[in-house]
mmCIF file of C-alpha atoms in Angstrom:
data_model
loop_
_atom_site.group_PDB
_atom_site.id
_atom_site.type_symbol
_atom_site.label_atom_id
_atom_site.label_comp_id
_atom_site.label_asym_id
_atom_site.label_seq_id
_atom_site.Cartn_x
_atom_site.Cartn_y
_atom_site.Cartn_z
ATOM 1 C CA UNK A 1 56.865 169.835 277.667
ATOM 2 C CA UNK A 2 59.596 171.896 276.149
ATOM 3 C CA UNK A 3 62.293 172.944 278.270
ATOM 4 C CA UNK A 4 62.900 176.906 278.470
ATOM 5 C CA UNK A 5 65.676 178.644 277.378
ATOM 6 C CA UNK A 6 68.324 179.999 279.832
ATOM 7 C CA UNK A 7 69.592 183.521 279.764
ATOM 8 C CA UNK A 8 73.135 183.449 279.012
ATOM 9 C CA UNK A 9 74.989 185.149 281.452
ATOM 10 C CA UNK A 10 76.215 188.941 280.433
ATOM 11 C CA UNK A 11 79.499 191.012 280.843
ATOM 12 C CA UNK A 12 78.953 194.012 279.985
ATOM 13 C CA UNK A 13 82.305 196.522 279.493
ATOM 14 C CA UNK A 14 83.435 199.779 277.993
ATOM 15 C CA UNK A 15 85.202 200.228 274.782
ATOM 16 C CA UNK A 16 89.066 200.125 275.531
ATOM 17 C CA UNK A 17 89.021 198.097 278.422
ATOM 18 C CA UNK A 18 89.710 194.032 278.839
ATOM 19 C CA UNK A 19 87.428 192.004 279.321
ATOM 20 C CA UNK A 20 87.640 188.600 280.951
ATOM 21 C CA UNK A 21 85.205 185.592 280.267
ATOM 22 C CA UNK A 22 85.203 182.425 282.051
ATOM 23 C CA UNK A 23 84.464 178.669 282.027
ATOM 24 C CA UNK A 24 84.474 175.685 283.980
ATOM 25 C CA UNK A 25 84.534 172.606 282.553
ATOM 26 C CA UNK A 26 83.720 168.559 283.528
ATOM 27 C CA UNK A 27 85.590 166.459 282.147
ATOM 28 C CA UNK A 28 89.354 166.029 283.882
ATOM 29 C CA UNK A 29 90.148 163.959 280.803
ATOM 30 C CA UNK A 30 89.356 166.468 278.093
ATOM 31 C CA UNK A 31 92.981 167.388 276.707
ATOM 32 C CA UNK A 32 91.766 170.151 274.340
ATOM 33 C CA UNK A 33 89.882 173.124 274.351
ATOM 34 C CA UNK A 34 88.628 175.747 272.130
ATOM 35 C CA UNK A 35 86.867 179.065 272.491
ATOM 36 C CA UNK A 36 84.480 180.484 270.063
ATOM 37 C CA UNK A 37 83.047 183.857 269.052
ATOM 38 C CA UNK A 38 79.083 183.259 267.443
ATOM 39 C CA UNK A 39 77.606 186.790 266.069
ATOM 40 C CA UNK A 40 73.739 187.358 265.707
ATOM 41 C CA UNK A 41 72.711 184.916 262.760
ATOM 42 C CA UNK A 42 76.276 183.404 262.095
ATOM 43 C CA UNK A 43 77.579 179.884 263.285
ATOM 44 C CA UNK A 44 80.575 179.808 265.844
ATOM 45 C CA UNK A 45 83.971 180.970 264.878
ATOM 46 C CA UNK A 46 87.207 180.015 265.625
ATOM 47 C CA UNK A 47 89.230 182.549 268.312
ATOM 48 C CA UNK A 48 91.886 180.569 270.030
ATOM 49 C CA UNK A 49 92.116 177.059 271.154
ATOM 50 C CA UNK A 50 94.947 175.461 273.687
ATOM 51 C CA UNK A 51 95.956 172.051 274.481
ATOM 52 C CA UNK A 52 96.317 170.450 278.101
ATOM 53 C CA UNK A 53 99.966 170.645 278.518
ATOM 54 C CA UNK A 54 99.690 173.805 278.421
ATOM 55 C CA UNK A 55 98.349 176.875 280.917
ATOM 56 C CA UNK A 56 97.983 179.815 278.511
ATOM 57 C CA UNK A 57 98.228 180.894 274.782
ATOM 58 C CA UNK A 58 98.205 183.778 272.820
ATOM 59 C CA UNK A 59 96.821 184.933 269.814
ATOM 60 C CA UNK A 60 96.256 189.187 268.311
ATOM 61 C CA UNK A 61 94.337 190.760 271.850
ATOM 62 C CA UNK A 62 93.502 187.546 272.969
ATOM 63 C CA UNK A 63 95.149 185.016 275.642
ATOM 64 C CA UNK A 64 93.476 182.021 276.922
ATOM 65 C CA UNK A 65 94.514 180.781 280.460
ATOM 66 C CA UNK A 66 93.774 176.954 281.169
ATOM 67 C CA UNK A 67 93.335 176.025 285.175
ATOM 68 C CA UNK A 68 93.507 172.148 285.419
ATOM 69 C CA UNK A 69 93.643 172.079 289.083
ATOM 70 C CA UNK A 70 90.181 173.715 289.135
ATOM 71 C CA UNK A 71 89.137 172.782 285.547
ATOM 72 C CA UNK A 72 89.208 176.644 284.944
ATOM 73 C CA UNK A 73 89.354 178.533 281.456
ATOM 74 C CA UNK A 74 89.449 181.976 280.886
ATOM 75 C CA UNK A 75 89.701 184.228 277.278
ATOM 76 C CA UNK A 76 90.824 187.135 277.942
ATOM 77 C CA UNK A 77 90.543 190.374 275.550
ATOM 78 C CA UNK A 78 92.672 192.991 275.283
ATOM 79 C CA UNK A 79 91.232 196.506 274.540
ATOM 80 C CA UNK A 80 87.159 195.522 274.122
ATOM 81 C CA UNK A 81 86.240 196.994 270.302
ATOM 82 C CA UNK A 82 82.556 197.388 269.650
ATOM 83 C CA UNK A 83 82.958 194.161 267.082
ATOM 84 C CA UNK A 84 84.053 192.085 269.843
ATOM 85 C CA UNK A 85 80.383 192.352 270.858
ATOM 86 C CA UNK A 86 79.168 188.454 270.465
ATOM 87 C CA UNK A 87 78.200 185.311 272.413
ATOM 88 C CA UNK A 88 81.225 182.993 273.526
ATOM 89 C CA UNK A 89 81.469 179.606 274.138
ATOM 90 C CA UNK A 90 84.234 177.338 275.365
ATOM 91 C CA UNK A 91 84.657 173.475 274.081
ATOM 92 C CA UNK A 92 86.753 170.987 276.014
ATOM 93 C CA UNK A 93 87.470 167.818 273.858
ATOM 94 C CA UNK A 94 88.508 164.481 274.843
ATOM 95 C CA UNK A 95 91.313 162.414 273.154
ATOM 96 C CA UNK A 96 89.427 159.236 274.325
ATOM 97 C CA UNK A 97 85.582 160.077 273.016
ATOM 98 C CA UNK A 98 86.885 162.978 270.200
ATOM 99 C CA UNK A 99 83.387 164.318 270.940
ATOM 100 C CA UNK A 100 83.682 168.492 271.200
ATOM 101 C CA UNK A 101 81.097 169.416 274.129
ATOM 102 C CA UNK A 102 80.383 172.909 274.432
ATOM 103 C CA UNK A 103 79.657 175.430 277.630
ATOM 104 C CA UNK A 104 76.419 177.287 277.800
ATOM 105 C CA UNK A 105 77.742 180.925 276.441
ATOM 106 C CA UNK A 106 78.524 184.304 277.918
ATOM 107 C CA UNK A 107 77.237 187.463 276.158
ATOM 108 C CA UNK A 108 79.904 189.999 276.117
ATOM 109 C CA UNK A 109 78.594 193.222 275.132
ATOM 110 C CA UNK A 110 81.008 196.539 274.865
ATOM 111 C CA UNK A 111 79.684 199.713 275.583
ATOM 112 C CA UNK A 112 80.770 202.608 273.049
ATOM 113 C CA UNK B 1 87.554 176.855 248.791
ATOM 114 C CA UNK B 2 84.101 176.982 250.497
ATOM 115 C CA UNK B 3 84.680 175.204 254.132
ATOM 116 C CA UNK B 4 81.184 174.045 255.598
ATOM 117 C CA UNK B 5 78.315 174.176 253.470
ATOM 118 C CA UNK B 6 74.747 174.226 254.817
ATOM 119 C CA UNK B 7 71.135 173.526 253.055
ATOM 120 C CA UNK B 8 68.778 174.892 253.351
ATOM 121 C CA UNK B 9 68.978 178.186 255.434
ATOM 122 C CA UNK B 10 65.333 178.145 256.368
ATOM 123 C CA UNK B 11 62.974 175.392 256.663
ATOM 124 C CA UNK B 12 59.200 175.103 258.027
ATOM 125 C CA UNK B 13 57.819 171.372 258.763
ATOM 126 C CA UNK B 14 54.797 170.569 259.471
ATOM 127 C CA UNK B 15 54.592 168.162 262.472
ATOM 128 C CA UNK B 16 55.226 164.453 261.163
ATOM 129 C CA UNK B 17 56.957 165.311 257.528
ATOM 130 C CA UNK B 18 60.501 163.901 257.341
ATOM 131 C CA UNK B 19 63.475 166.084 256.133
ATOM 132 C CA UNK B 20 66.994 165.845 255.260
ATOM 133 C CA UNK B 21 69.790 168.899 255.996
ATOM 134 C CA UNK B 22 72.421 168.665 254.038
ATOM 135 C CA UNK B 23 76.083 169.571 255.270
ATOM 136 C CA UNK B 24 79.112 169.028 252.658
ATOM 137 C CA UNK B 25 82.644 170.553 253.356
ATOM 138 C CA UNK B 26 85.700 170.494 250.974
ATOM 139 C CA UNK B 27 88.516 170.739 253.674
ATOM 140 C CA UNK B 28 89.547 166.491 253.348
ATOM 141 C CA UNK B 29 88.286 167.233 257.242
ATOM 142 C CA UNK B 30 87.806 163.703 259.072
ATOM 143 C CA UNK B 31 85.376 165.018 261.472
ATOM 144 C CA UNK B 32 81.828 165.803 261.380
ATOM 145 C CA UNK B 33 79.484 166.592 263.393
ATOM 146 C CA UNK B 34 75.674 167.992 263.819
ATOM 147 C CA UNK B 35 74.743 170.091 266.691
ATOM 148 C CA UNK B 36 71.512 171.989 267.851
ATOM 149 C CA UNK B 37 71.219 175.428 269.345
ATOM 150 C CA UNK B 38 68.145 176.591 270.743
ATOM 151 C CA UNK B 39 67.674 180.056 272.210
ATOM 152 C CA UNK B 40 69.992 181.017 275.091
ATOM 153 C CA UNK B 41 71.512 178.044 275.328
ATOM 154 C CA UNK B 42 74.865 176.352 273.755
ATOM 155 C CA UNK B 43 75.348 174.189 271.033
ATOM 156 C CA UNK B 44 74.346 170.557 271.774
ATOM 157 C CA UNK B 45 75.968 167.270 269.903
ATOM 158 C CA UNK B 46 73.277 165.252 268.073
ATOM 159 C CA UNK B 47 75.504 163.241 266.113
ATOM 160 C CA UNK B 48 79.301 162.727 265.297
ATOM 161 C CA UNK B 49 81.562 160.864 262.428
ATOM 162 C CA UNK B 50 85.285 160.602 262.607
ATOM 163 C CA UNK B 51 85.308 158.763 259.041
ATOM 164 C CA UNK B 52 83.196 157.572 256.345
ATOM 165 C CA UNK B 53 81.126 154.347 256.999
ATOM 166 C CA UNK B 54 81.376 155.724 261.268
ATOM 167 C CA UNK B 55 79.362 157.729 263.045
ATOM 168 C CA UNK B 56 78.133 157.708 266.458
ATOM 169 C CA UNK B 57 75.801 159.305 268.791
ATOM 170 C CA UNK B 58 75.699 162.608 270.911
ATOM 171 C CA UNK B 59 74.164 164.197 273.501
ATOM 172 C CA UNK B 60 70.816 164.675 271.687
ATOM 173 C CA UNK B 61 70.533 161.865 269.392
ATOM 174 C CA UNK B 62 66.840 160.672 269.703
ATOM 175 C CA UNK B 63 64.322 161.631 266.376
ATOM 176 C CA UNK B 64 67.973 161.766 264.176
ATOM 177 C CA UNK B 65 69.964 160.013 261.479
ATOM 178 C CA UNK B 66 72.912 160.588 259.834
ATOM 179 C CA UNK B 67 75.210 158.569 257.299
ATOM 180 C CA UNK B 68 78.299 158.732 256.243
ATOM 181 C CA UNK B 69 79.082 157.578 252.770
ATOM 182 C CA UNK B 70 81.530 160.419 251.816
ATOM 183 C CA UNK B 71 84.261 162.247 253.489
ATOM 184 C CA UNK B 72 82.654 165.432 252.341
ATOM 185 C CA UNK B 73 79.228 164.825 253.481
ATOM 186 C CA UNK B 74 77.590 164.378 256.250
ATOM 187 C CA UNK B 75 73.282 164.546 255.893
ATOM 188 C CA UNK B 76 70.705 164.990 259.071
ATOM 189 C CA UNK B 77 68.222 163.181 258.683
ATOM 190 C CA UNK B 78 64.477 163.748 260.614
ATOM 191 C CA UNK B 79 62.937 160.957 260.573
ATOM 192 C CA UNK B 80 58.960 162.604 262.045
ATOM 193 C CA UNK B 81 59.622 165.866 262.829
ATOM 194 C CA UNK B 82 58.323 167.385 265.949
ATOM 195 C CA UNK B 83 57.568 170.869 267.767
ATOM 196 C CA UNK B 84 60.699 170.054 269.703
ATOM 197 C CA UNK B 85 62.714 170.339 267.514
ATOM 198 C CA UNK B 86 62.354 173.583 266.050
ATOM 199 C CA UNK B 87 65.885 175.155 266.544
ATOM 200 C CA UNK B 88 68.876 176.347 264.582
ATOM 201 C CA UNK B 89 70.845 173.329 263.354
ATOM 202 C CA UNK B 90 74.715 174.000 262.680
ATOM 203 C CA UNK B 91 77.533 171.148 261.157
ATOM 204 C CA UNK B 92 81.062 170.928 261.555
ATOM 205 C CA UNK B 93 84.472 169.803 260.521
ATOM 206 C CA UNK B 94 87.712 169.309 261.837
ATOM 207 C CA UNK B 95 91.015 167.365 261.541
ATOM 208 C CA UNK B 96 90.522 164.997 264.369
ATOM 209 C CA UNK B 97 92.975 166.511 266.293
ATOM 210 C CA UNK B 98 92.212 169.988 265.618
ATOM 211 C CA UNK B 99 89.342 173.343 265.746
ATOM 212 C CA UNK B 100 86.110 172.431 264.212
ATOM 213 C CA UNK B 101 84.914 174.819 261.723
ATOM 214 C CA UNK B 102 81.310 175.572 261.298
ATOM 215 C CA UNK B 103 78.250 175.765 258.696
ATOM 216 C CA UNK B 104 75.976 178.899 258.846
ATOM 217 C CA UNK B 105 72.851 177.248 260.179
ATOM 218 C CA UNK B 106 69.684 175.794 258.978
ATOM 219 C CA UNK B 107 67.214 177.815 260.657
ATOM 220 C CA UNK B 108 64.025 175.410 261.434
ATOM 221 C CA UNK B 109 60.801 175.309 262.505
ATOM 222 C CA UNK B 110 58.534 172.906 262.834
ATOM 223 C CA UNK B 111 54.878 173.593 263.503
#
């Protein structure tokens, strides 16, 4: 039969604060990884990405920290708007396959 | 400049009937690739092409076919379609070495 849908893990925060949402990933040899932002109804959109040689990056309110010790990533947002209110997903990439495999999603919704 | 372009939006098949989803982006992108998303869950890789004439399989390649003839395009193809696979279908681009960027979805449901 058909397999049933998971619930995607939620953080839930207030307006103004940061918010921190994690991901572990597999594959020791993936050397690139991406997190995206997917609204009700839309396809996934480009927040930040970051490459393996390097342990964090920064974009406007957001910083992603990469762990490769513990194959650990984090996206961190600074000062949690209403909009921010969306599913994310990381995607680790391997130079050897090119193939972009994607986590199973956090729900991050802000509290007004 | 229209990056990743999906047809249709919204599609209902009947069990059986065969369909093609169109995906056609105007970035020169190398990369291509189909991916499924059903609810709750992330987006799974059906099928992938890092050129015209290649493509490859994904995680969830089984009742799919895809082509390559262009660099813009990059068709799904259902060959008999079936109950499970009723789910929101998405395509992207990317340099090879970089972000993919994504379609809007074609919504489908097959009954």
């Amino acid at each position: 039969g058909e397999s049933v849908g998971l619930h995607l893990p939620t953080l839930s925060v207030q307006e103004g604060d940061n918010s921190i949402i994690n991901c572990a990933y597999s594959n020791s040899a993936s050397d690139y990884f991406i997190w995206y932002k997917q609204e009700s109804g839309k396809g996934p959109q480009f927040i930040i990405d970051i490459r393996s040689n390097m342990d964090k990056r920064q974009g406007q309110r957001v910083t992603v920290l990469l762990n490769k010790t513990v194959k650990h990533l984090s996206l961190q947002i600074a000062a949690t708007q209403p909009g921010d209110s969306a599913v994310y997903f990381c995607a680790e990439r391997s130079g050897a396959t090119n193939k972009l495999i994607f986590g199973t999603g956090t729900l991050l919704a802000v509290q007004p | 400049n229209a990056g990743v372009t999906q047809t249709p939006k919204f599609q209902v098949l009947k069990t059986g009937q065969s369909m093609t989803l169109q995906c056609a982006q105007d970035m020169n992108h190398e990369y291509m690739s189909w991916y499924r998303q059903d609810p709750g869950m992330g987006l799974r890789l059906i099928h992938y092409s890092v050129g015209a004439g290649i493509t490859d399989q994904g995680e969830v390649p089984n009742g799919y076919n895809v082509s390559r003839s262009t660099t813009e395009d990059f068709p799904l193809r259902l060959l008999s379609a079936a109950p499970s696979q009723t789910s929101v279908y998405f395509c992207a681009s990317s340099l090879n070495e970089g972000a993919a960027f994504f379609g809007q979805g074609t919504r489908l449901t097959v009954v």
